Short mmCIF file of C-alpha atoms in Angstrom, two decimals:
data_model
loop_
_atom_site.label_atom_id
_atom_site.label_comp_id
_atom_site.label_asym_id
_atom_site.label_seq_id
_atom_site.Cartn_x
_atom_site.Cartn_y
_atom_site.Cartn_z
CA MET A 1 -0.33 10.99 -25.00
CA LEU A 2 1.82 11.80 -21.98
CA ASP A 3 2.05 15.42 -20.84
CA GLU A 4 5.85 15.43 -20.58
CA ASP A 5 6.02 19.05 -19.45
CA ARG A 6 3.78 18.21 -16.52
CA VAL A 7 5.82 15.16 -15.59
CA ARG A 8 9.03 17.18 -15.55
CA ALA A 9 7.43 20.03 -13.64
CA ASP A 10 6.14 17.54 -11.08
CA THR A 11 9.64 16.12 -10.50
CA PRO A 12 11.83 18.43 -8.39
CA GLY A 13 15.01 16.53 -9.25
CA VAL A 14 15.02 17.38 -12.97
CA GLY A 15 15.83 20.55 -14.85
CA ALA A 16 18.82 21.59 -12.73
CA GLY A 17 21.58 19.95 -14.75
CA LEU A 18 21.01 16.41 -13.50
CA VAL A 19 20.55 13.56 -15.97
CA PHE A 20 18.92 10.84 -13.91
CA LEU A 21 19.07 7.33 -15.36
CA ASP A 22 18.53 5.06 -12.36
CA SER A 23 14.81 4.37 -12.11
CA ALA A 24 15.69 0.67 -12.06
CA GLY A 25 17.42 1.40 -8.76
CA SER A 26 15.54 4.09 -6.87
CA SER A 27 13.71 6.64 -9.00
CA LEU A 28 13.00 10.33 -8.48
CA PRO A 29 9.55 10.64 -6.87
CA PRO A 30 7.03 13.19 -8.06
CA ARG A 31 6.37 16.10 -5.72
CA ILE A 32 3.04 14.66 -4.57
CA VAL A 33 4.84 11.66 -3.10
CA THR A 34 7.37 13.59 -1.05
CA ASP A 35 4.73 16.13 0.01
CA THR A 36 2.48 13.30 1.19
CA VAL A 37 5.24 11.64 3.20
CA ILE A 38 6.51 14.85 4.77
CA ALA A 39 3.03 16.08 5.63
CA HIS A 40 2.24 12.90 7.52
CA LEU A 41 5.54 12.94 9.40
CA ARG A 42 4.76 16.49 10.50
CA ARG A 43 1.30 15.43 11.58
CA GLU A 44 2.79 12.64 13.66
CA SER A 45 5.05 15.18 15.34
CA GLU A 46 1.99 17.25 16.24
CA ILE A 47 -0.44 14.65 17.58
CA GLY A 48 1.44 11.34 17.76
CA GLY A 49 1.66 8.37 15.45
CA TYR A 50 -1.47 6.50 16.51
CA ARG A 51 -3.86 9.41 16.22
CA ALA A 52 -2.25 10.56 12.96
CA ALA A 53 -2.69 7.08 11.50
CA ASN A 54 -6.32 6.94 12.61
CA GLU A 55 -6.98 10.12 10.67
CA ARG A 56 -5.79 8.42 7.49
CA LEU A 57 -7.46 5.02 7.72
CA ALA A 58 -9.49 5.55 4.56
CA ASP A 59 -6.40 6.74 2.68
CA LEU A 60 -4.46 3.71 3.86
CA ASP A 61 -7.19 1.40 2.60
CA ALA A 62 -7.12 3.28 -0.70
CA VAL A 63 -3.48 2.28 -1.27
CA LYS A 64 -4.55 -1.29 -1.99
CA THR A 65 -7.43 -0.08 -4.10
CA ALA A 66 -5.05 1.91 -6.29
CA ILE A 67 -2.62 -1.00 -6.63
CA GLY A 68 -5.52 -3.29 -7.44
CA GLU A 69 -6.62 -0.95 -10.21
CA LEU A 70 -3.10 -0.90 -11.61
CA ILE A 71 -2.66 -4.68 -11.75
CA ASN A 72 -6.31 -5.77 -12.13
CA ALA A 73 -6.67 -7.36 -8.70
CA PHE A 74 -9.05 -7.19 -5.76
CA PRO A 75 -7.65 -5.09 -2.89
CA ALA A 76 -8.13 -8.08 -0.57
CA ALA A 77 -5.59 -10.02 -2.65
CA ILE A 78 -2.86 -7.48 -1.89
CA ALA A 79 -0.57 -7.38 1.15
CA LEU A 80 1.57 -4.30 1.76
CA SER A 81 5.10 -4.61 3.12
CA ASP A 82 8.33 -2.69 3.53
CA ASN A 83 10.11 -4.09 0.45
CA ALA A 84 9.80 -6.46 -2.49
CA THR A 85 12.22 -9.03 -1.07
CA ARG A 86 10.15 -9.30 2.09
CA SER A 87 6.99 -9.76 -0.01
CA TRP A 88 8.64 -12.40 -2.18
CA ALA A 89 10.04 -14.29 0.80
CA ASP A 90 6.78 -14.18 2.77
CA PHE A 91 5.08 -16.14 0.02
CA PHE A 92 8.01 -18.37 -0.87
CA TYR A 93 8.58 -19.57 2.70
CA SER A 94 4.86 -20.35 3.03
CA VAL A 95 4.89 -22.98 0.27
CA PRO A 96 5.12 -26.46 1.86
CA LEU A 97 8.13 -28.47 0.68
CA ARG A 98 9.23 -32.05 1.30
CA PRO A 99 12.28 -34.12 0.37
CA GLY A 100 12.44 -34.63 -3.38
CA ASP A 101 10.25 -31.65 -4.24
CA ARG A 102 11.64 -29.45 -7.00
CA ILE A 103 12.06 -25.67 -7.06
CA LEU A 104 12.73 -24.16 -10.48
CA ILE A 105 14.43 -20.77 -10.74
CA SER A 106 14.97 -18.52 -13.75
CA GLY A 107 18.34 -18.33 -15.45
CA THR A 108 18.33 -14.60 -14.74
CA ASP A 109 16.99 -14.93 -11.19
CA TYR A 110 17.99 -12.44 -8.53
CA ALA A 111 20.50 -13.38 -5.84
CA SER A 112 18.04 -12.97 -2.95
CA ASN A 113 15.58 -15.36 -4.59
CA ALA A 114 18.24 -17.95 -5.39
CA ILE A 115 19.70 -17.80 -1.88
CA ALA A 116 16.26 -18.34 -0.35
CA ALA A 117 15.63 -21.30 -2.66
CA LEU A 118 18.97 -22.88 -1.72
CA GLN A 119 18.32 -22.32 1.97
CA ARG A 120 14.90 -23.97 1.84
CA ALA A 121 16.24 -26.86 -0.22
CA LYS A 122 18.90 -27.43 2.42
CA ALA A 123 16.30 -27.34 5.20
CA THR A 124 13.61 -29.47 3.54
CA GLY A 125 15.42 -31.87 1.22
CA ALA A 126 13.96 -30.21 -1.86
CA VAL A 127 16.17 -29.56 -4.88
CA VAL A 128 16.79 -26.35 -6.83
CA GLU A 129 17.09 -26.48 -10.61
CA GLN A 130 17.70 -23.78 -13.20
CA ILE A 131 15.37 -23.22 -16.14
CA PRO A 132 17.61 -22.87 -19.22
CA ASN A 133 17.53 -19.75 -21.37
CA ASP A 134 16.96 -19.96 -25.12
CA SER A 135 19.19 -18.42 -27.78
CA SER A 136 17.62 -14.98 -27.21
CA GLY A 137 18.41 -15.07 -23.50
CA GLN A 138 14.85 -15.41 -22.21
CA ILE A 139 13.35 -18.45 -20.48
CA ASP A 140 13.40 -21.45 -22.81
CA LEU A 141 9.73 -22.45 -22.85
CA ASP A 142 10.40 -25.74 -24.63
CA ALA A 143 13.01 -26.67 -22.04
CA LEU A 144 10.63 -25.71 -19.24
CA SER A 145 7.93 -27.93 -20.75
CA ALA A 146 10.37 -30.83 -20.77
CA MET A 147 11.46 -30.18 -17.18
CA VAL A 148 8.16 -29.99 -15.35
CA ASP A 149 6.55 -32.93 -13.60
CA GLU A 150 4.42 -33.50 -10.51
CA ARG A 151 7.44 -33.02 -8.24
CA VAL A 152 7.79 -29.35 -9.24
CA LYS A 153 6.12 -27.43 -6.42
CA LEU A 154 7.25 -23.88 -7.14
CA VAL A 155 8.56 -21.97 -10.14
CA SER A 156 10.35 -18.68 -9.42
CA LEU A 157 9.99 -16.41 -12.43
CA LEU A 158 11.82 -13.15 -12.88
CA HIS A 159 9.83 -10.78 -15.07
CA VAL A 160 12.69 -8.34 -15.79
CA PRO A 161 16.19 -9.06 -14.43
CA THR A 162 18.15 -6.52 -12.44
CA ASN A 163 21.04 -6.55 -14.92
CA GLY A 164 19.32 -5.67 -18.20
CA GLY A 165 16.26 -5.05 -20.32
CA LEU A 166 15.14 -8.62 -20.97
CA VAL A 167 11.42 -9.28 -20.43
CA ASN A 168 10.63 -12.93 -19.76
CA PRO A 169 7.46 -14.55 -21.18
CA ALA A 170 5.80 -14.87 -17.79
CA ALA A 171 2.28 -15.79 -18.91
CA GLU A 172 3.49 -18.60 -21.17
CA ALA A 173 5.82 -19.98 -18.49
CA THR A 174 3.01 -19.83 -15.94
CA ARG A 175 0.72 -21.93 -18.12
CA ILE A 176 3.43 -24.57 -18.43
CA ALA A 177 4.01 -24.65 -14.67
CA HIS A 178 0.30 -24.89 -13.93
CA SER A 179 -0.02 -27.88 -16.27
CA VAL A 180 1.64 -29.97 -13.54
CA GLY A 181 0.09 -28.17 -10.58
CA ALA A 182 3.15 -26.08 -9.68
CA LEU A 183 2.80 -22.65 -8.09
CA VAL A 184 4.31 -19.62 -9.82
CA LEU A 185 5.84 -16.70 -7.92
CA LEU A 186 6.64 -13.75 -10.19
CA ASP A 187 9.26 -11.22 -9.16
CA ALA A 188 7.97 -7.99 -10.75
CA CYS A 189 10.37 -5.73 -8.87
CA GLN A 190 11.88 -4.36 -12.10
CA SER A 191 8.74 -4.38 -14.24
CA MET A 192 6.08 -2.80 -12.02
CA GLY A 193 5.54 0.77 -13.12
CA GLN A 194 7.16 0.50 -16.52
CA LEU A 195 5.30 -2.43 -18.13
CA ALA A 196 1.60 -3.25 -18.24
CA ILE A 197 0.87 -5.94 -15.64
CA ASP A 198 -2.48 -7.70 -15.44
CA VAL A 199 -2.36 -10.51 -12.90
CA ALA A 200 -5.43 -12.16 -14.41
CA GLU A 201 -3.77 -12.34 -17.82
CA LEU A 202 -0.46 -13.47 -16.37
CA GLY A 203 -2.20 -16.12 -14.28
CA VAL A 204 0.52 -16.15 -11.62
CA ASP A 205 -0.17 -17.39 -8.11
CA ALA A 206 1.76 -14.58 -6.46
CA LEU A 207 3.62 -11.43 -7.48
CA SER A 208 6.03 -9.25 -5.54
CA ALA A 209 6.96 -5.65 -6.31
CA THR A 210 8.68 -2.60 -4.84
CA GLY A 211 7.60 1.01 -4.62
CA ARG A 212 10.94 2.75 -5.04
CA LYS A 213 11.76 1.89 -8.65
CA TRP A 214 9.55 2.57 -11.69
CA LEU A 215 6.51 3.29 -9.50
CA ARG A 216 8.45 6.27 -8.10
CA GLY A 217 7.29 5.69 -4.53
CA PRO A 218 9.30 5.93 -1.31
CA ARG A 219 11.97 3.49 -0.26
CA GLY A 220 10.79 1.00 2.33
CA THR A 221 7.60 0.11 0.46
CA GLY A 222 6.48 -2.95 -1.47
CA PHE A 223 3.57 -5.30 -1.94
CA LEU A 224 2.57 -8.88 -2.53
CA TYR A 225 -0.32 -10.08 -4.67
CA VAL A 226 -1.69 -13.55 -3.92
CA ARG A 227 -4.27 -15.22 -6.13
CA PRO A 228 -7.56 -15.08 -4.16
CA GLU A 229 -8.36 -18.77 -4.67
CA LEU A 230 -5.00 -19.66 -3.14
CA VAL A 231 -4.59 -17.29 -0.23
CA GLU A 232 -6.81 -19.19 2.22
CA SER A 233 -4.60 -22.27 1.92
CA MET A 234 -1.40 -20.37 2.72
CA GLU A 235 -0.04 -19.89 6.24
CA PRO A 236 2.92 -17.51 6.51
CA GLU A 237 5.88 -18.57 8.64
CA ARG A 238 5.51 -15.51 10.85
CA LEU A 239 2.31 -14.03 12.23
CA ASP A 240 1.26 -11.25 14.56
CA LEU A 241 -1.98 -9.80 15.89
CA HIS A 242 -2.75 -8.22 12.49
CA SER A 243 -2.12 -11.27 10.30
CA ALA A 244 -3.99 -13.47 12.76
CA GLN A 245 -6.38 -13.13 15.71
CA TRP A 246 -5.73 -14.75 19.11
CA THR A 247 -9.09 -16.41 19.72
CA ALA A 248 -8.41 -18.63 22.75
CA PRO A 249 -5.46 -19.40 25.04
CA ASP A 250 -4.25 -22.09 22.61
CA GLU A 251 -5.89 -21.00 19.35
CA TYR A 252 -5.56 -18.36 16.66
CA ARG A 253 -7.36 -17.57 13.42
CA LEU A 254 -5.63 -16.31 10.29
CA ALA A 255 -6.84 -13.19 8.53
CA PRO A 256 -9.20 -14.29 5.76
CA ASP A 257 -7.35 -12.54 2.92
CA ALA A 258 -3.86 -11.35 1.98
CA ARG A 259 -3.62 -9.42 5.25
CA ARG A 260 -2.24 -12.66 6.70
CA PHE A 261 1.02 -11.64 4.97
CA GLU A 262 1.14 -8.26 6.75
CA PHE A 263 2.34 -7.13 10.17
CA TRP A 264 0.60 -4.55 12.32
CA GLU A 265 3.52 -2.09 12.55
CA PHE A 266 4.57 -0.20 9.42
CA ASP A 267 5.78 3.18 8.19
CA VAL A 268 2.49 5.02 7.73
CA ALA A 269 4.03 7.99 5.93
CA ALA A 270 5.86 5.76 3.43
CA ARG A 271 2.74 3.71 2.77
CA LEU A 272 0.71 6.85 2.10
CA GLY A 273 3.51 7.93 -0.23
CA LEU A 274 3.24 4.64 -2.11
CA GLY A 275 -0.47 5.25 -2.58
CA ALA A 276 0.26 8.73 -3.89
CA ALA A 277 2.78 7.32 -6.37
CA VAL A 278 0.37 4.72 -7.74
CA ARG A 279 -2.47 7.25 -8.02
CA TYR A 280 -0.12 9.64 -9.82
CA LEU A 281 0.70 6.92 -12.36
CA LEU A 282 -2.98 6.12 -12.80
CA ASP A 283 -3.76 9.79 -13.31
CA LEU A 284 -1.10 10.16 -16.00
CA GLY A 285 -2.39 7.06 -17.76
CA PRO A 286 -0.13 4.04 -17.25
CA GLU A 287 -0.07 3.21 -20.95
CA ASN A 288 1.25 6.72 -21.68
CA VAL A 289 4.05 6.31 -19.14
CA TYR A 290 4.96 2.85 -20.37
CA ALA A 291 5.19 4.12 -23.96
CA ALA A 292 7.39 7.06 -22.90
CA VAL A 293 9.77 4.76 -21.02
CA ALA A 294 9.98 2.38 -23.99
CA ALA A 295 10.72 5.25 -26.39
CA ARG A 296 13.58 6.50 -24.24
CA ALA A 297 15.10 3.05 -23.89
CA ALA A 298 14.84 2.50 -27.65
CA HIS A 299 16.62 5.83 -28.20
CA LEU A 300 19.55 4.67 -26.08
CA ARG A 301 19.67 1.22 -27.66
CA LYS A 302 20.04 2.87 -31.03
CA ALA A 303 22.57 5.53 -30.02
CA LEU A 304 24.93 3.67 -27.67
CA PRO A 305 26.11 0.97 -30.14
CA GLU A 306 27.19 3.74 -32.53
CA ILE A 307 29.93 4.68 -30.04
CA PRO A 308 33.15 2.72 -30.74
CA GLY A 309 33.92 0.34 -27.89
CA VAL A 310 30.44 0.45 -26.36
CA THR A 311 28.38 -2.76 -26.32
CA VAL A 312 24.73 -2.92 -25.34
CA ARG A 313 24.24 -6.12 -23.34
CA ASP A 314 20.45 -6.45 -23.27
CA LEU A 315 19.00 -9.84 -24.20
CA GLY A 316 15.54 -11.16 -25.07
CA LEU A 317 12.92 -10.90 -27.77
CA ARG A 318 11.11 -8.19 -25.81
CA GLN A 319 12.95 -5.50 -23.89
CA SER A 320 12.15 -3.04 -21.14
CA GLY A 321 13.27 0.42 -20.06
CA THR A 322 16.55 -0.78 -18.57
CA VAL A 323 19.52 -0.48 -20.93
CA SER A 324 22.71 -2.30 -19.94
CA PHE A 325 26.09 -1.75 -21.57
CA THR A 326 29.85 -2.04 -21.19
CA VAL A 327 32.71 0.17 -22.38
CA ASP A 328 35.85 -1.55 -23.65
CA GLY A 329 38.84 -1.03 -21.39
CA MET A 330 36.85 0.55 -18.57
CA ALA A 331 35.37 -1.04 -15.47
CA ALA A 332 31.66 -0.41 -15.00
CA VAL A 333 32.32 1.33 -11.69
CA GLU A 334 34.73 3.74 -13.41
CA VAL A 335 32.11 4.54 -16.06
CA ARG A 336 29.53 5.20 -13.35
CA ASP A 337 31.83 7.42 -11.32
CA ARG A 338 33.13 9.45 -14.25
CA LEU A 339 29.57 10.07 -15.44
CA ALA A 340 28.61 11.12 -11.90
CA GLU A 341 31.30 13.81 -12.11
CA GLN A 342 29.22 15.26 -14.96
CA ASP A 343 26.01 15.00 -12.89
CA ILE A 344 24.78 11.97 -14.84
CA THR A 345 23.38 9.19 -12.65
CA VAL A 346 23.64 5.56 -13.73
CA THR A 347 24.32 2.48 -11.66
CA VAL A 348 26.29 -0.76 -11.85
CA SER A 349 24.99 -4.32 -11.81
CA PHE A 350 27.47 -6.88 -10.49
CA ALA A 351 27.70 -10.59 -11.23
CA SER A 352 26.85 -11.37 -7.60
CA SER A 353 23.29 -10.10 -8.19
CA THR A 354 22.53 -12.36 -11.17
CA LEU A 355 25.23 -15.01 -10.85
CA LEU A 356 23.91 -17.60 -13.30
CA ASP A 357 23.39 -15.17 -16.17
CA MET A 358 26.50 -13.07 -15.68
CA ASN A 359 28.80 -16.07 -15.24
CA ARG A 360 27.36 -17.71 -18.34
CA ARG A 361 28.08 -14.57 -20.35
CA GLY A 362 31.48 -13.97 -18.77
CA ILE A 363 30.59 -10.50 -17.48
CA ASP A 364 31.63 -9.40 -14.00
CA SER A 365 29.77 -6.08 -14.05
CA LEU A 366 27.92 -3.77 -16.42
CA VAL A 367 26.48 -0.26 -16.46
CA ARG A 368 22.72 0.12 -16.17
CA ALA A 369 20.89 3.16 -17.57
CA SER A 370 17.17 3.28 -16.87
CA PRO A 371 15.40 6.45 -18.09
CA HIS A 372 11.92 7.20 -16.82
CA ALA A 373 9.35 9.38 -18.56
CA PHE A 374 10.64 12.53 -16.83
CA VAL A 375 13.97 12.30 -18.71
CA SER A 376 14.09 14.45 -21.86
CA PHE A 377 15.59 13.28 -25.13
CA ALA A 378 18.05 16.19 -24.90
CA GLU A 379 19.24 14.74 -21.59
CA LEU A 380 19.57 11.31 -23.18
CA ASP A 381 21.73 12.81 -25.92
CA ARG A 382 23.87 14.54 -23.30
CA PHE A 383 24.39 11.16 -21.65
CA VAL A 384 25.31 9.50 -24.95
CA ALA A 385 27.81 12.28 -25.71
CA ALA A 386 29.31 11.87 -22.23
CA VAL A 387 29.76 8.12 -22.76
CA ALA A 388 31.41 8.80 -26.11
CA GLY A 389 33.73 11.29 -24.44
CA LEU A 390 34.91 8.83 -21.82
CA ARG A 391 37.16 7.03 -24.29
CA HIS A 392 38.80 10.27 -25.40
CA GLU A 393 39.67 11.76 -22.04
#
């Protein structure tokens, strides 16, 4: 069971009147994360960046070890980067495509992923097709089975969309894609840190994630997992002296593992902070944190629909810690801003981020509340009361 008092005590941002419900955006880090980042920045100011980094080589290596423990992967299969989009794109742009090849994207796919797919299709002659959703809103597995053939080279799966609590059946979709030899790239940006993720069970070829959301790490951090059996056949579009070695005037050799997706220069302090965040989660017991997040989301999904004029917009058979809703007669931005006046933090998801899904549902924007384990149930009730009060002001 989660020690909720410890979690709150470890989070400087709580307990001072703030109700923070934006862990799907950029969460509140635990004190160990900010202390780690600040301490390294101070060390750099004392002895310089190179020497300070050399002092922490073992700790830097341990970041991948911690991530590997969290997702059941070998550290060598993990590449660290400065954000999830960069990680996703590094893999995506490394997949060879030819005219007539097919790229399948999720019906709830994120704008950055869809834009990259359209750009590559334009450049290579490949085509982009949408996987339909079923009546629950998740990926239609029967439709996917009917769609796939040997021309499908890549399937972009979104584990949890940015605009709601839907959890897509990633493992089942991956098995279907693999039946025709297609690669599967899973965007776990919104699921990492709030849902159990085992890359061996999921079977995906690659997975991208960020540090700043449910993992509670610093901004400017992310990582890419690449299936070990696949990584040696992948050549990233961009290389440097870390991802490859210059072996002769006209020759180079790629790094033998996922390091080929990394660059030499990075924010050392932020990366150490990411390691601290993952170790903190492991120390708490990930399953305890995941259960606490789920309980808080369930509390909101029960309470919000009882408010006249409030509609919870989450889809899917399985749902995550992100709760999306609208308030009749009020724009989502107005709801966000009026709650902020009461020191309640939520965010807004716009149709431009998940165009296919939002257009299909006729929604231009919605409010997103995403409570982490450090949020108390009393704070959730304060939020619910504030939402109820909006329509009476």
